[in-house]
Amino acid sequence: MYAQMVDTGLKEVRTADDMPPEERAFQARIDADIKIEPKDWMPEAYRRTLIRQISQHAHSEIVGMLPEGNWVTRAPTLKRKAILMAKIQDEAGHGLYLYSAAETLGISRDQMLADLHAGRAKYSSIFNYPTLTWADIGTIGWLVDGAAIMNQIPLCRCSYGPYARAMVRICKEESFHQRQGYDIMLAMSRGTDEQQAMAKDALARWWWPSLMMFGPSDAASVHSGQSAAWKIKLLSNDELRQRFVDQTVPQADFLGLTVPDPALRWNDETGHYDFGAIDWSEFHNVIKGNGPCNRDRLQARVNAWDEGAWVREAAMAHAEKRAAGAARAVASIQQQGRTA
Ligand code: FAQ
């Protein structure tokens, strides 16, 4: 119920022979690294693919506020609370940039939110896990924001201008988020036995779900081929996952924490870490709506929408009042001009 395949009209990667002249010209611009802007001609499937990805990304930012919001009232110090609140507000801002970027493709924000609330649109699997201890907040910053940056840096160069530009600022802020998470983990892994145990337990629970954030393996990824041809995706799901593992394992070593993967080892020949098999049944189960927190997360968003109805109505009434006042002022100036 919570996630359905959005049909972007794509079954296989199109080649130049399949394309009418306008699409060939479009692909030539992509191949020449010229950005596509909202008023440019684009294939319908490109537009729908972007709406799917950008709206899923926006929903992830907004739903992603919930697991962290759970700890605002329980952050261990005033400073940690202020930092956490700033981070959560940043995530709301990221959602808004992304909804705006998607709106340039001709979908309304109300429609995107209706799709989320009805379970027609996805958001990242990672936000369906609970935040049980303060170390989970450190781990989200360290691993979840770390994975998000790894995926988003290439998106700063993607072919669609509004998405690429939104990503530049988002990546700068995510980088601060990652560091604050790592700082929490550093404090906890140098802390009391109880704090060290919490850090260890949080890494054990979040490691594998973080690797799943990058999506299915390249072999199983339905959208990757065409999205790569359109330069929406510049690196594949598996390439990004490998980069994340390579970057994160030394960070875990520095914290004195063990990554919960007995198969993890450095491979001199490839120059990368080898790692164990991901449990894809867990991933598919979570994106189908059966993760530990899917129902709570969606219900929280639906409640926020319903409870915010009076704010939207008041904002609309205020905007109408201002517009009517401005129209009256213009009419009065025009009247004065005619009588002068
Ligand atoms: N969760 O063919 P592919 C953040 C779906 S932001 C749920 O490989 P694609 C910030 C996929 O949609 C995190 N569903 O698909 C933060 C597709 O289903 P569909 C979000 C997933 O699009 C930090 C199907 O599986 N980031 O964390 C997931 O080419 C801390 C087949 O997959 C973005 O959204 C998943 N993990 O590649 C906030 C980045 N993975 O739509 C608060 C932009 C795959 O056909 C606190 N998105 N699926 O029904 C992307 O780069 C891509 O969309 C991928 C998936 C890589 C996620």
Coordinates of N, CA, C and O in Angstrom, one line a residue, residues 23-153:
E23 N 14.0 14.6 -30.1 CA 14.6 13.9 -29.0 C 16.1 13.7 -29.2 O 16.9 13.7 -28.3
R24 N 16.4 13.5 -30.5 CA 17.9 13.3 -30.9 C 18.6 14.6 -30.5 O 19.7 14.6 -29.9
A25 N 18.0 15.8 -30.8 CA 18.6 17.1 -30.4 C 18.7 17.2 -28.9 O 19.8 17.7 -28.4
F26 N 17.7 16.7 -28.2 CA 17.7 16.8 -26.7 C 18.9 15.9 -26.2 O 19.6 16.4 -25.3
Q27 N 19.0 14.7 -26.7 CA 20.0 13.8 -26.2 C 21.4 14.4 -26.6 O 22.4 14.3 -25.8
A28 N 21.5 15.1 -27.7 CA 22.8 15.7 -28.1 C 23.2 16.8 -27.1 O 24.4 16.9 -26.7
R29 N 22.2 17.5 -26.6 CA 22.5 18.6 -25.6 C 23.0 17.9 -24.3 O 23.9 18.3 -23.7
I30 N 22.3 16.8 -23.9 CA 22.7 16.1 -22.7 C 24.2 15.6 -22.9 O 25.0 15.8 -22.0
D31 N 24.4 15.0 -24.0 CA 25.8 14.4 -24.3 C 26.8 15.5 -24.3 O 28.0 15.3 -23.9
A32 N 26.5 16.7 -24.6 CA 27.4 17.9 -24.6 C 27.5 18.6 -23.3 O 28.0 19.7 -23.1
D33 N 26.8 18.0 -22.3 CA 26.8 18.5 -20.9 C 26.1 19.9 -20.8 O 26.5 20.8 -20.0
I34 N 25.1 20.1 -21.7 CA 24.4 21.4 -21.6 C 23.1 21.1 -20.7 O 22.4 20.1 -20.9
K35 N 22.9 22.0 -19.7 CA 21.8 21.7 -18.8 C 20.5 21.9 -19.5 O 20.3 22.7 -20.4
I36 N 19.5 21.1 -19.1 CA 18.1 21.2 -19.5 C 17.4 22.1 -18.5 O 17.5 21.9 -17.3
E37 N 16.7 23.1 -19.1 CA 16.0 24.0 -18.2 C 14.5 23.8 -18.4 O 14.0 23.2 -19.4
P38 N 13.7 24.3 -17.4 CA 12.2 24.0 -17.4 C 11.5 24.3 -18.7 O 10.6 23.5 -19.1
K39 N 11.9 25.3 -19.4 CA 11.1 25.7 -20.6 C 11.6 24.9 -21.9 O 11.0 25.1 -23.0
D40 N 12.7 24.2 -21.7 CA 13.2 23.5 -22.9 C 12.3 22.3 -23.2 O 11.7 21.7 -22.3
W41 N 12.4 21.9 -24.5 CA 11.6 20.6 -24.8 C 12.3 19.5 -24.1 O 13.6 19.4 -24.1
M42 N 11.5 18.5 -23.7 CA 12.1 17.3 -23.1 C 11.2 16.1 -23.3 O 9.9 16.4 -23.4
P43 N 11.7 14.9 -23.4 CA 10.8 13.8 -23.6 C 9.9 13.6 -22.3 O 10.4 13.9 -21.2
E44 N 8.7 13.2 -22.5 CA 7.8 13.0 -21.4 C 8.4 12.1 -20.3 O 8.2 12.3 -19.1
A45 N 9.1 11.0 -20.8 CA 9.6 10.1 -19.8 C 10.7 10.7 -19.0 O 10.9 10.3 -17.8
Y46 N 11.5 11.6 -19.6 CA 12.5 12.3 -18.8 C 11.9 13.2 -17.7 O 12.3 13.1 -16.6
R47 N 10.8 13.9 -18.1 CA 10.1 14.7 -17.2 C 9.5 13.9 -16.0 O 9.7 14.2 -14.8
R48 N 8.9 12.8 -16.4 CA 8.3 11.9 -15.3 C 9.3 11.2 -14.5 O 9.1 11.0 -13.3
T49 N 10.5 10.9 -15.1 CA 11.5 10.3 -14.2 C 12.0 11.3 -13.2 O 12.3 10.9 -12.0
L50 N 12.2 12.5 -13.7 CA 12.7 13.5 -12.7 C 11.7 13.8 -11.6 O 12.0 14.0 -10.5
I51 N 10.4 13.9 -12.0 CA 9.4 14.1 -11.0 C 9.4 13.0 -10.0 O 9.4 13.2 -8.8
R52 N 9.5 11.8 -10.5 CA 9.6 10.6 -9.5 C 10.8 10.7 -8.6 O 10.6 10.7 -7.4
Q53 N 11.9 11.0 -9.2 CA 13.1 11.0 -8.3 C 13.2 12.2 -7.4 O 13.5 12.1 -6.2
I54 N 12.9 13.4 -7.9 CA 13.0 14.6 -7.1 C 11.9 14.6 -6.0 O 12.2 15.0 -4.9
S55 N 10.7 14.2 -6.4 CA 9.7 14.2 -5.3 C 10.0 13.1 -4.3 O 9.8 13.4 -3.1
Q56 N 10.5 12.0 -4.7 CA 10.9 11.0 -3.7 C 12.0 11.6 -2.8 O 12.0 11.3 -1.6
H57 N 12.9 12.3 -3.4 CA 14.0 12.9 -2.6 C 13.5 13.9 -1.6 O 13.8 14.0 -0.5
A58 N 12.5 14.8 -2.1 CA 11.9 15.8 -1.2 C 11.2 15.1 -0.1 O 11.3 15.5 1.1
H59 N 10.4 14.1 -0.4 CA 9.7 13.4 0.7 C 10.7 12.8 1.7 O 10.4 12.8 2.9
S60 N 11.8 12.3 1.2 CA 12.8 11.7 2.1 C 13.3 12.8 3.1 O 13.5 12.5 4.3
E61 N 13.5 14.0 2.6 CA 14.0 15.1 3.5 C 13.0 15.4 4.6 O 13.3 15.5 5.8
I62 N 11.7 15.4 4.2 CA 10.7 15.8 5.1 C 10.4 14.7 6.1 O 10.3 14.9 7.3
V63 N 10.2 13.5 5.6 CA 10.0 12.3 6.5 C 11.3 12.1 7.4 O 11.2 11.7 8.5
G64 N 12.4 12.4 6.8 CA 13.7 12.2 7.5 C 13.8 13.1 8.8 O 14.7 12.9 9.6
M65 N 12.9 14.1 8.9 CA 13.0 15.0 10.1 C 12.4 14.2 11.3 O 12.7 14.6 12.4
L66 N 11.5 13.2 11.0 CA 10.8 12.6 12.1 C 11.7 11.8 13.1 O 11.5 12.0 14.3
P67 N 12.5 10.9 12.6 CA 13.4 10.1 13.5 C 14.2 11.0 14.4 O 14.5 10.7 15.6
E68 N 14.7 12.1 13.8 CA 15.5 13.1 14.6 C 14.7 13.9 15.5 O 15.1 14.2 16.7
G69 N 13.5 14.3 15.0 CA 12.6 15.1 15.9 C 12.3 14.4 17.2 O 12.1 15.0 18.2
N70 N 12.3 13.1 17.1 CA 12.1 12.3 18.3 C 13.0 12.6 19.5 O 12.8 12.3 20.6
W71 N 14.2 13.2 19.1 CA 15.2 13.4 20.2 C 15.4 14.9 20.5 O 16.3 15.2 21.4
V72 N 14.6 15.8 20.0 CA 14.8 17.2 20.3 C 14.6 17.5 21.8 O 15.4 18.2 22.4
T73 N 13.6 16.9 22.3 CA 13.4 17.2 23.8 C 14.3 16.4 24.7 O 14.3 16.6 25.9
R74 N 15.1 15.5 24.1 CA 15.9 14.6 25.0 C 17.4 14.7 24.7 O 18.2 13.9 25.1
A75 N 17.8 15.7 23.8 CA 19.2 15.9 23.5 C 19.9 16.1 24.8 O 19.4 16.8 25.7
P76 N 21.2 15.6 25.0 CA 21.8 15.6 26.3 C 22.2 17.0 26.8 O 22.4 17.2 28.0
T77 N 22.5 17.9 25.9 CA 22.9 19.3 26.4 C 22.1 20.3 25.6 O 21.6 20.0 24.5
L78 N 22.1 21.6 26.1 CA 21.5 22.7 25.3 C 22.1 22.9 24.0 O 21.5 23.1 23.0
K79 N 23.5 22.7 24.0 CA 24.2 22.9 22.7 C 23.8 21.8 21.7 O 23.5 22.1 20.5
R80 N 23.8 20.6 22.1 CA 23.4 19.5 21.2 C 21.9 19.7 20.7 O 21.6 19.4 19.6
K81 N 21.1 20.2 21.6 CA 19.7 20.5 21.2 C 19.6 21.5 20.1 O 18.9 21.4 19.1
A82 N 20.4 22.6 20.3 CA 20.3 23.7 19.4 C 20.9 23.2 18.0 O 20.3 23.6 16.9
I83 N 21.9 22.4 18.0 CA 22.5 21.9 16.8 C 21.5 21.0 16.1 O 21.3 21.1 14.9
L84 N 20.9 20.1 16.9 CA 19.9 19.2 16.3 C 18.7 19.9 15.7 O 18.3 19.6 14.6
M85 N 18.3 21.0 16.4 CA 17.1 21.7 15.8 C 17.5 22.4 14.5 O 16.8 22.4 13.5
A86 N 18.8 22.9 14.5 CA 19.2 23.6 13.2 C 19.3 22.6 12.1 O 18.9 22.9 11.0
K87 N 19.8 21.4 12.4 CA 19.9 20.3 11.4 C 18.5 20.0 10.8 O 18.3 19.9 9.6
I88 N 17.5 19.8 11.8 CA 16.2 19.4 11.3 C 15.6 20.5 10.5 O 14.9 20.2 9.5
Q89 N 15.8 21.7 10.9 CA 15.3 22.8 10.0 C 15.9 22.9 8.7 O 15.3 23.1 7.7
D90 N 17.2 22.5 8.6 CA 17.9 22.4 7.3 C 17.2 21.4 6.4 O 17.0 21.6 5.2
E91 N 16.8 20.3 7.0 CA 16.2 19.2 6.2 C 14.8 19.7 5.6 O 14.5 19.4 4.5
A92 N 14.1 20.5 6.5 CA 12.9 21.1 5.9 C 13.2 22.0 4.7 O 12.5 21.9 3.7
G93 N 14.2 22.7 4.9 CA 14.6 23.6 3.7 C 15.0 22.8 2.5 O 14.6 23.2 1.4
H94 N 15.7 21.7 2.7 CA 16.0 20.9 1.5 C 14.8 20.3 0.9 O 14.7 20.3 -0.4
G95 N 13.8 19.9 1.7 CA 12.5 19.5 1.1 C 11.9 20.6 0.3 O 11.5 20.3 -0.9
L96 N 11.9 21.8 0.8 CA 11.3 22.9 0.0 C 12.0 23.2 -1.3 O 11.4 23.4 -2.3
Y97 N 13.4 23.2 -1.3 CA 14.1 23.5 -2.5 C 13.7 22.4 -3.5 O 13.5 22.6 -4.7
L98 N 13.6 21.1 -3.0 CA 13.4 20.0 -3.9 C 11.9 20.0 -4.5 O 11.7 19.8 -5.7
Y99 N 11.0 20.3 -3.6 CA 9.6 20.5 -4.1 C 9.5 21.6 -5.2 O 8.9 21.4 -6.2
S100 N 10.3 22.7 -4.9 CA 10.2 23.8 -5.9 C 10.9 23.3 -7.2 O 10.4 23.6 -8.3
A101 N 12.0 22.6 -7.1 CA 12.6 22.0 -8.4 C 11.7 21.1 -9.1 O 11.5 21.2 -10.3
A102 N 10.9 20.3 -8.4 CA 10.0 19.4 -9.1 C 8.8 20.2 -9.7 O 8.3 19.8 -10.8
E103 N 8.4 21.3 -9.0 CA 7.3 22.1 -9.5 C 7.6 22.6 -10.9 O 6.7 22.9 -11.7
T104 N 8.9 22.9 -11.2 CA 9.3 23.4 -12.5 C 9.0 22.4 -13.6 O 9.0 22.8 -14.8
L105 N 8.7 21.2 -13.2 CA 8.4 20.2 -14.2 C 6.9 20.0 -14.5 O 6.5 19.1 -15.2
G106 N 6.1 20.9 -13.8 CA 4.7 20.9 -14.1 C 3.8 20.1 -13.2 O 2.7 19.8 -13.5
I107 N 4.4 19.8 -12.0 CA 3.5 19.1 -11.0 C 3.4 20.0 -9.8 O 4.3 20.8 -9.5
S108 N 2.2 20.0 -9.2 CA 2.0 20.9 -8.0 C 2.5 20.3 -6.7 O 2.6 19.0 -6.6
R109 N 2.8 21.1 -5.8 CA 3.3 20.6 -4.5 C 2.2 19.8 -3.8 O 2.4 18.7 -3.2
D110 N 0.9 20.3 -4.0 CA -0.2 19.6 -3.4 C -0.3 18.2 -3.9 O -0.6 17.2 -3.2
Q111 N -0.1 18.1 -5.2 CA -0.2 16.7 -5.9 C 0.9 15.8 -5.3 O 0.6 14.6 -5.0
M112 N 2.1 16.3 -5.2 CA 3.2 15.5 -4.7 C 2.9 15.0 -3.3 O 3.1 13.9 -2.9
L113 N 2.4 15.9 -2.5 CA 2.0 15.6 -1.1 C 0.9 14.6 -1.0 O 0.9 13.6 -0.2
A114 N -0.1 14.8 -1.9 CA -1.2 13.8 -2.0 C -0.7 12.4 -2.3 O -1.1 11.4 -1.8
D115 N 0.3 12.4 -3.2 CA 0.8 11.1 -3.6 C 1.6 10.4 -2.5 O 1.5 9.2 -2.3
L116 N 2.3 11.3 -1.7 CA 3.0 10.7 -0.5 C 1.9 10.2 0.5 O 2.1 9.0 1.0
H117 N 1.0 11.0 0.8 CA 0.0 10.6 1.8 C -0.8 9.4 1.4 O -1.3 8.7 2.3
A118 N -1.0 9.2 0.1 CA -1.8 8.1 -0.3 C -1.0 6.8 -0.5 O -1.5 5.8 -0.9
G119 N 0.4 6.9 -0.3 CA 1.2 5.8 -0.4 C 1.6 5.5 -1.9 O 2.1 4.5 -2.2
R120 N 1.4 6.5 -2.8 CA 1.7 6.3 -4.2 C 3.2 6.7 -4.5 O 3.7 6.3 -5.5
A121 N 3.8 7.5 -3.6 CA 5.2 8.0 -3.8 C 6.0 7.4 -2.7 O 5.6 7.3 -1.6
K122 N 7.3 7.1 -3.1 CA 8.2 6.5 -2.1 C 9.0 7.7 -1.4 O 9.0 8.8 -1.8
Y123 N 9.6 7.3 -0.3 CA 10.7 8.1 0.4 C 11.7 7.1 0.8 O 11.5 5.9 0.8
S124 N 12.9 7.6 1.2 CA 14.0 6.7 1.4 C 13.7 5.6 2.5 O 13.2 6.0 3.6
S125 N 14.0 4.4 2.2 CA 13.8 3.3 3.1 C 14.4 3.5 4.5 O 13.9 3.1 5.5
I126 N 15.5 4.3 4.6 CA 16.2 4.5 5.8 C 15.4 5.1 6.9 O 15.6 4.8 8.1
F127 N 14.4 5.9 6.6 CA 13.7 6.6 7.6 C 12.5 5.8 8.2 O 11.7 6.3 9.0
N128 N 12.5 4.5 7.9 CA 11.5 3.6 8.5 C 12.1 2.8 9.6 O 11.5 1.8 10.0
Y129 N 13.3 3.3 10.2 CA 13.9 2.6 11.3 C 13.8 3.5 12.5 O 13.8 4.7 12.4
P130 N 13.7 2.9 13.7 CA 13.5 3.8 14.9 C 14.8 4.4 15.5 O 15.9 3.8 15.2
T131 N 14.7 5.5 16.2 CA 15.9 6.1 16.9 C 15.7 5.8 18.3 O 15.0 6.5 19.1
L132 N 16.4 4.7 18.8 CA 16.2 4.2 20.1 C 17.0 4.9 21.2 O 16.6 5.0 22.4
T133 N 18.3 5.4 20.8 CA 19.1 6.0 21.8 C 19.7 7.3 21.2 O 19.7 7.5 20.0
W134 N 20.4 8.1 22.0 CA 21.1 9.3 21.5 C 22.1 8.9 20.5 O 22.4 9.7 19.5
A135 N 22.7 7.8 20.6 CA 23.8 7.4 19.6 C 23.2 7.2 18.2 O 23.9 7.3 17.2
D136 N 21.9 6.9 18.1 CA 21.2 6.8 16.8 C 21.3 8.2 16.1 O 21.3 8.2 14.9
I137 N 21.2 9.2 16.9 CA 21.2 10.6 16.3 C 22.6 10.8 15.7 O 22.8 11.4 14.6
G138 N 23.6 10.4 16.4 CA 25.0 10.5 15.9 C 25.2 9.7 14.7 O 25.8 10.1 13.7
T139 N 24.6 8.5 14.7 CA 24.8 7.5 13.6 C 24.0 8.1 12.3 O 24.5 7.9 11.2
I140 N 22.9 8.7 12.5 CA 22.1 9.2 11.4 C 23.0 10.3 10.7 O 23.2 10.3 9.5
G141 N 23.6 11.2 11.5 CA 24.4 12.2 10.9 C 25.6 11.6 10.2 O 25.9 12.0 9.1
W142 N 26.3 10.7 10.9 CA 27.5 10.1 10.3 C 27.2 9.3 9.1 O 27.8 9.5 8.0
L143 N 26.3 8.3 9.3 CA 26.1 7.3 8.1 C 25.0 7.8 7.1 O 25.2 7.7 5.9
V144 N 23.9 8.3 7.6 CA 22.8 8.6 6.7 C 23.1 9.9 5.9 O 23.0 9.9 4.7
D145 N 23.5 10.9 6.7 CA 23.9 12.1 5.9 C 25.2 11.8 5.1 O 25.3 12.3 4.0
G146 N 26.1 11.0 5.6 CA 27.3 10.6 4.8 C 26.9 9.9 3.5 O 27.4 10.2 2.4
A147 N 25.9 9.0 3.6 CA 25.4 8.3 2.4 C 24.7 9.3 1.4 O 24.9 9.2 0.2
A148 N 23.9 10.2 2.1 CA 23.2 11.1 1.3 C 24.1 12.0 0.5 O 24.0 12.3 -0.7
I149 N 25.2 12.5 1.1 CA 26.2 13.3 0.4 C 26.9 12.6 -0.7 O 27.0 13.1 -1.8
M150 N 27.2 11.3 -0.5 CA 27.9 10.5 -1.5 C 27.0 10.4 -2.8 O 27.5 10.5 -3.9
N151 N 25.7 10.3 -2.5 CA 24.8 10.2 -3.7 C 24.5 11.6 -4.3 O 24.3 11.7 -5.5
Q152 N 24.6 12.6 -3.5 CA 24.1 13.9 -3.9 C 25.2 14.8 -4.6 O 24.9 15.6 -5.4
I153 N 26.5 14.5 -4.3 CA 27.5 15.3 -4.9 C 27.5 15.1 -6.5 O 27.5 16.1 -7.2

